[in-house]
Amino acid sequence: MDTFGLKIIASDKVFYEGRCRKLIIPAPDGEKGILANHENMVIAIVVGTARVQLAGEDEWKDLAVGSGFAEIVNNRVTLLVDTAERPEDIDVRRAREQQERAEEQMRQKQSIQEYYHTQASLARAMNRLRVAQDKKWNGLG
């Protein structure tokens, strides 16, 4: 099966670099699937779960990603995201605390800017908890 080069760059490190068979990323208008020899383009990424099928493997691996974008050029995909985490690296207790804090802030009167900031924090916390519960990851990062 054909593969493509995949590089996942989080704000603090290169999370993964290697060959990939299939990639599904969360986009503002739904999930986008990427296969080998995909058309060149740039895609916005929203907070959510990215799914990866590495070269030589049949199993899908999930990871929690923050917002960013994907660039697809010449059979190479670069994901540039705020965060990228494997399920086993997520501190579930800390994510639950972050979720509770954000939910409490949502109940309080806030400016529009504060509201959107709190809404983004809540989305990140809930995504981290969702991915941590699946624990399908082994081998990346």
PDB file of C-alpha atoms in Angstrom:
ATOM      1  CA  MET A   1       0.000   0.000   0.000  1.00  0.00           C
ATOM      2  CA  ASP A   2       1.179   3.527  -0.754  1.00  0.00           C
ATOM      3  CA  THR A   3       2.437   5.702   2.067  1.00  0.00           C
ATOM      4  CA  PHE A   4       3.257   9.354   2.594  1.00  0.00           C
ATOM      5  CA  GLY A   5       5.613  11.253   4.851  1.00  0.00           C
ATOM      6  CA  LEU A   6       4.024  12.552   8.055  1.00  0.00           C
ATOM      7  CA  LYS A   7       5.504  15.096  10.434  1.00  0.00           C
ATOM      8  CA  ILE A   8       3.528  16.225  13.488  1.00  0.00           C
ATOM      9  CA  ILE A   9       4.914  19.352  15.112  1.00  0.00           C
ATOM     10  CA  ALA A  10       3.473  20.533  18.433  1.00  0.00           C
ATOM     11  CA  SER A  11       4.354  23.902  19.909  1.00  0.00           C
ATOM     12  CA  ASP A  12       7.027  22.354  22.152  1.00  0.00           C
ATOM     13  CA  LYS A  13       8.529  19.532  20.037  1.00  0.00           C
ATOM     14  CA  VAL A  14       8.424  17.393  16.927  1.00  0.00           C
ATOM     15  CA  PHE A  15       5.858  14.831  18.069  1.00  0.00           C
ATOM     16  CA  TYR A  16       6.273  12.328  15.220  1.00  0.00           C
ATOM     17  CA  GLU A  17       8.124  11.958  11.941  1.00  0.00           C
ATOM     18  CA  GLY A  18       7.813   8.910   9.703  1.00  0.00           C
ATOM     19  CA  ARG A  19       5.733   7.093   7.099  1.00  0.00           C
ATOM     20  CA  CYS A  20       1.944   6.893   7.252  1.00  0.00           C
ATOM     21  CA  ARG A  21      -0.757   4.997   5.322  1.00  0.00           C
ATOM     22  CA  LYS A  22      -3.851   6.939   6.393  1.00  0.00           C
ATOM     23  CA  LEU A  23      -4.574  10.055   8.442  1.00  0.00           C
ATOM     24  CA  ILE A  24      -7.856  11.522   9.663  1.00  0.00           C
ATOM     25  CA  ILE A  25      -7.793  15.038  11.117  1.00  0.00           C
ATOM     26  CA  PRO A  26     -10.484  17.163  12.785  1.00  0.00           C
ATOM     27  CA  ALA A  27     -11.373  20.180  10.630  1.00  0.00           C
ATOM     28  CA  PRO A  28     -13.888  22.999  11.195  1.00  0.00           C
ATOM     29  CA  ASP A  29     -16.329  21.418   8.733  1.00  0.00           C
ATOM     30  CA  GLY A  30     -15.836  17.777   9.820  1.00  0.00           C
ATOM     31  CA  GLU A  31     -13.126  15.153   9.636  1.00  0.00           C
ATOM     32  CA  LYS A  32     -10.762  15.075   6.650  1.00  0.00           C
ATOM     33  CA  GLY A  33      -9.102  11.887   5.450  1.00  0.00           C
ATOM     34  CA  ILE A  34      -5.681  11.908   3.835  1.00  0.00           C
ATOM     35  CA  LEU A  35      -4.176   9.092   1.781  1.00  0.00           C
ATOM     36  CA  ALA A  36      -0.998   8.795  -0.269  1.00  0.00           C
ATOM     37  CA  ASN A  37      -0.727  11.150  -3.257  1.00  0.00           C
ATOM     38  CA  HIS A  38      -3.371  13.497  -1.871  1.00  0.00           C
ATOM     39  CA  GLU A  39      -3.899  16.795  -3.671  1.00  0.00           C
ATOM     40  CA  ASN A  40      -1.709  19.641  -2.359  1.00  0.00           C
ATOM     41  CA  MET A  41      -3.607  21.854   0.090  1.00  0.00           C
ATOM     42  CA  VAL A  42      -3.721  23.501   3.490  1.00  0.00           C
ATOM     43  CA  ILE A  43      -6.419  22.447   5.981  1.00  0.00           C
ATOM     44  CA  ALA A  44      -7.330  24.122   9.280  1.00  0.00           C
ATOM     45  CA  ILE A  45      -7.317  21.791  12.287  1.00  0.00           C
ATOM     46  CA  VAL A  46      -9.602  22.228  15.292  1.00  0.00           C
ATOM     47  CA  VAL A  47      -9.284  20.736  18.767  1.00  0.00           C
ATOM     48  CA  GLY A  48     -10.143  17.066  18.443  1.00  0.00           C
ATOM     49  CA  THR A  49      -8.917  13.553  17.815  1.00  0.00           C
ATOM     50  CA  ALA A  50      -6.552  12.769  14.956  1.00  0.00           C
ATOM     51  CA  ARG A  51      -6.389   9.142  13.834  1.00  0.00           C
ATOM     52  CA  VAL A  52      -3.247   7.683  12.277  1.00  0.00           C
ATOM     53  CA  GLN A  53      -2.500   4.390  10.553  1.00  0.00           C
ATOM     54  CA  LEU A  54       1.253   4.048  10.259  1.00  0.00           C
ATOM     55  CA  ALA A  55       3.077   2.256   7.461  1.00  0.00           C
ATOM     56  CA  GLY A  56       3.228  -1.495   8.056  1.00  0.00           C
ATOM     57  CA  GLU A  57       0.431  -1.463  10.652  1.00  0.00           C
ATOM     58  CA  ASP A  58      -3.275  -2.226  10.440  1.00  0.00           C
ATOM     59  CA  GLU A  59      -4.227  -0.663  13.771  1.00  0.00           C
ATOM     60  CA  TRP A  60      -5.427   2.932  14.083  1.00  0.00           C
ATOM     61  CA  LYS A  61      -3.824   5.139  16.723  1.00  0.00           C
ATOM     62  CA  ASP A  62      -5.619   8.125  18.223  1.00  0.00           C
ATOM     63  CA  LEU A  63      -4.087  11.310  19.541  1.00  0.00           C
ATOM     64  CA  ALA A  64      -5.473  14.490  21.037  1.00  0.00           C
ATOM     65  CA  VAL A  65      -4.556  17.542  18.970  1.00  0.00           C
ATOM     66  CA  GLY A  66      -5.007  21.247  19.535  1.00  0.00           C
ATOM     67  CA  SER A  67      -5.834  23.774  16.865  1.00  0.00           C
ATOM     68  CA  GLY A  68      -3.467  24.406  13.980  1.00  0.00           C
ATOM     69  CA  PHE A  69      -3.230  23.416  10.337  1.00  0.00           C
ATOM     70  CA  ALA A  70      -2.128  20.643   8.006  1.00  0.00           C
ATOM     71  CA  GLU A  71      -0.044  21.291   4.920  1.00  0.00           C
ATOM     72  CA  ILE A  72      -0.081  18.662   2.186  1.00  0.00           C
ATOM     73  CA  VAL A  73       2.642  19.076  -0.452  1.00  0.00           C
ATOM     74  CA  ASN A  74       4.316  16.476  -2.701  1.00  0.00           C
ATOM     75  CA  ASN A  75       3.074  13.412  -0.785  1.00  0.00           C
ATOM     76  CA  ARG A  76       4.227  14.890   2.540  1.00  0.00           C
ATOM     77  CA  VAL A  77       1.892  16.010   5.315  1.00  0.00           C
ATOM     78  CA  THR A  78       2.961  18.406   8.039  1.00  0.00           C
ATOM     79  CA  LEU A  79       0.637  18.962  10.989  1.00  0.00           C
ATOM     80  CA  LEU A  80       1.472  22.100  12.933  1.00  0.00           C
ATOM     81  CA  VAL A  81      -0.652  22.094  16.097  1.00  0.00           C
ATOM     82  CA  ASP A  82      -0.707  23.726  19.514  1.00  0.00           C
ATOM     83  CA  THR A  83      -0.601  20.350  21.265  1.00  0.00           C
ATOM     84  CA  ALA A  84      -0.339  16.667  20.392  1.00  0.00           C
ATOM     85  CA  GLU A  85      -0.734  14.005  23.086  1.00  0.00           C
ATOM     86  CA  ARG A  86      -0.887  10.240  23.219  1.00  0.00           C
ATOM     87  CA  PRO A  87      -3.662   8.850  25.473  1.00  0.00           C
ATOM     88  CA  GLU A  88      -1.184   7.406  27.974  1.00  0.00           C
ATOM     89  CA  ASP A  89       0.526  10.802  28.351  1.00  0.00           C
ATOM     90  CA  ILE A  90      -2.686  12.559  29.384  1.00  0.00           C
ATOM     91  CA  ASP A  91      -3.054  13.264  33.096  1.00  0.00           C
ATOM     92  CA  VAL A  92      -6.761  12.415  33.508  1.00  0.00           C
ATOM     93  CA  ARG A  93      -7.014  14.015  36.962  1.00  0.00           C
ATOM     94  CA  ARG A  94      -5.554  17.269  35.677  1.00  0.00           C
ATOM     95  CA  ALA A  95      -7.818  17.218  32.604  1.00  0.00           C
ATOM     96  CA  ARG A  96     -10.892  16.706  34.819  1.00  0.00           C
ATOM     97  CA  GLU A  97      -9.815  19.626  37.021  1.00  0.00           C
ATOM     98  CA  GLN A  98      -9.356  21.776  33.900  1.00  0.00           C
ATOM     99  CA  GLN A  99     -12.828  20.766  32.715  1.00  0.00           C
ATOM    100  CA  GLU A 100     -14.413  21.611  36.082  1.00  0.00           C
ATOM    101  CA  ARG A 101     -12.629  24.968  36.202  1.00  0.00           C
ATOM    102  CA  ALA A 102     -13.789  25.853  32.691  1.00  0.00           C
ATOM    103  CA  GLU A 103     -17.377  24.765  33.418  1.00  0.00           C
ATOM    104  CA  GLU A 104     -17.421  26.960  36.535  1.00  0.00           C
ATOM    105  CA  GLN A 105     -16.057  29.929  34.575  1.00  0.00           C
ATOM    106  CA  MET A 106     -18.734  29.384  31.917  1.00  0.00           C
ATOM    107  CA  ARG A 107     -21.400  29.856  34.610  1.00  0.00           C
ATOM    108  CA  GLN A 108     -19.939  33.237  35.575  1.00  0.00           C
ATOM    109  CA  LYS A 109     -20.494  36.476  33.745  1.00  0.00           C
ATOM    110  CA  GLN A 110     -17.621  37.083  31.336  1.00  0.00           C
ATOM    111  CA  SER A 111     -16.684  39.332  28.461  1.00  0.00           C
ATOM    112  CA  ILE A 112     -17.055  37.845  24.993  1.00  0.00           C
ATOM    113  CA  GLN A 113     -13.288  37.358  24.763  1.00  0.00           C
ATOM    114  CA  GLU A 114     -13.163  35.591  28.149  1.00  0.00           C
ATOM    115  CA  TYR A 115     -16.129  33.442  27.137  1.00  0.00           C
ATOM    116  CA  TYR A 116     -14.413  32.219  23.958  1.00  0.00           C
ATOM    117  CA  HIS A 117     -11.173  31.575  25.866  1.00  0.00           C
ATOM    118  CA  THR A 118     -13.071  29.535  28.478  1.00  0.00           C
ATOM    119  CA  GLN A 119     -14.979  27.693  25.759  1.00  0.00           C
ATOM    120  CA  ALA A 120     -11.673  26.703  24.102  1.00  0.00           C
ATOM    121  CA  SER A 121     -10.257  25.501  27.452  1.00  0.00           C
ATOM    122  CA  LEU A 122     -13.344  23.377  28.025  1.00  0.00           C
ATOM    123  CA  ALA A 123     -13.097  21.868  24.528  1.00  0.00           C
ATOM    124  CA  ARG A 124      -9.422  20.968  25.066  1.00  0.00           C
ATOM    125  CA  ALA A 125     -10.126  19.359  28.451  1.00  0.00           C
ATOM    126  CA  MET A 126     -13.046  17.321  27.145  1.00  0.00           C
ATOM    127  CA  ASN A 127     -11.023  16.188  24.122  1.00  0.00           C
ATOM    128  CA  ARG A 128      -8.111  15.092  26.318  1.00  0.00           C
ATOM    129  CA  LEU A 129     -10.487  13.057  28.504  1.00  0.00           C
ATOM    130  CA  ARG A 130     -12.156  11.463  25.471  1.00  0.00           C
ATOM    131  CA  VAL A 131      -8.820  10.416  23.944  1.00  0.00           C
ATOM    132  CA  ALA A 132      -7.419   9.210  27.292  1.00  0.00           C
ATOM    133  CA  GLN A 133     -10.392   6.879  27.708  1.00  0.00           C
ATOM    134  CA  ASP A 134      -9.730   5.167  24.366  1.00  0.00           C
ATOM    135  CA  LYS A 135      -6.030   4.359  25.075  1.00  0.00           C
ATOM    136  CA  LYS A 136      -5.404   3.027  21.552  1.00  0.00           C
ATOM    137  CA  TRP A 137      -1.960   4.492  21.276  1.00  0.00           C
ATOM    138  CA  ASN A 138       1.418   2.784  21.258  1.00  0.00           C
ATOM    139  CA  GLY A 139       4.456   3.645  19.240  1.00  0.00           C
ATOM    140  CA  LEU A 140       4.288   7.322  18.333  1.00  0.00           C
ATOM    141  CA  GLY A 141       5.968  10.277  19.932  1.00  0.00           C
TER     142      GLY A 141
END
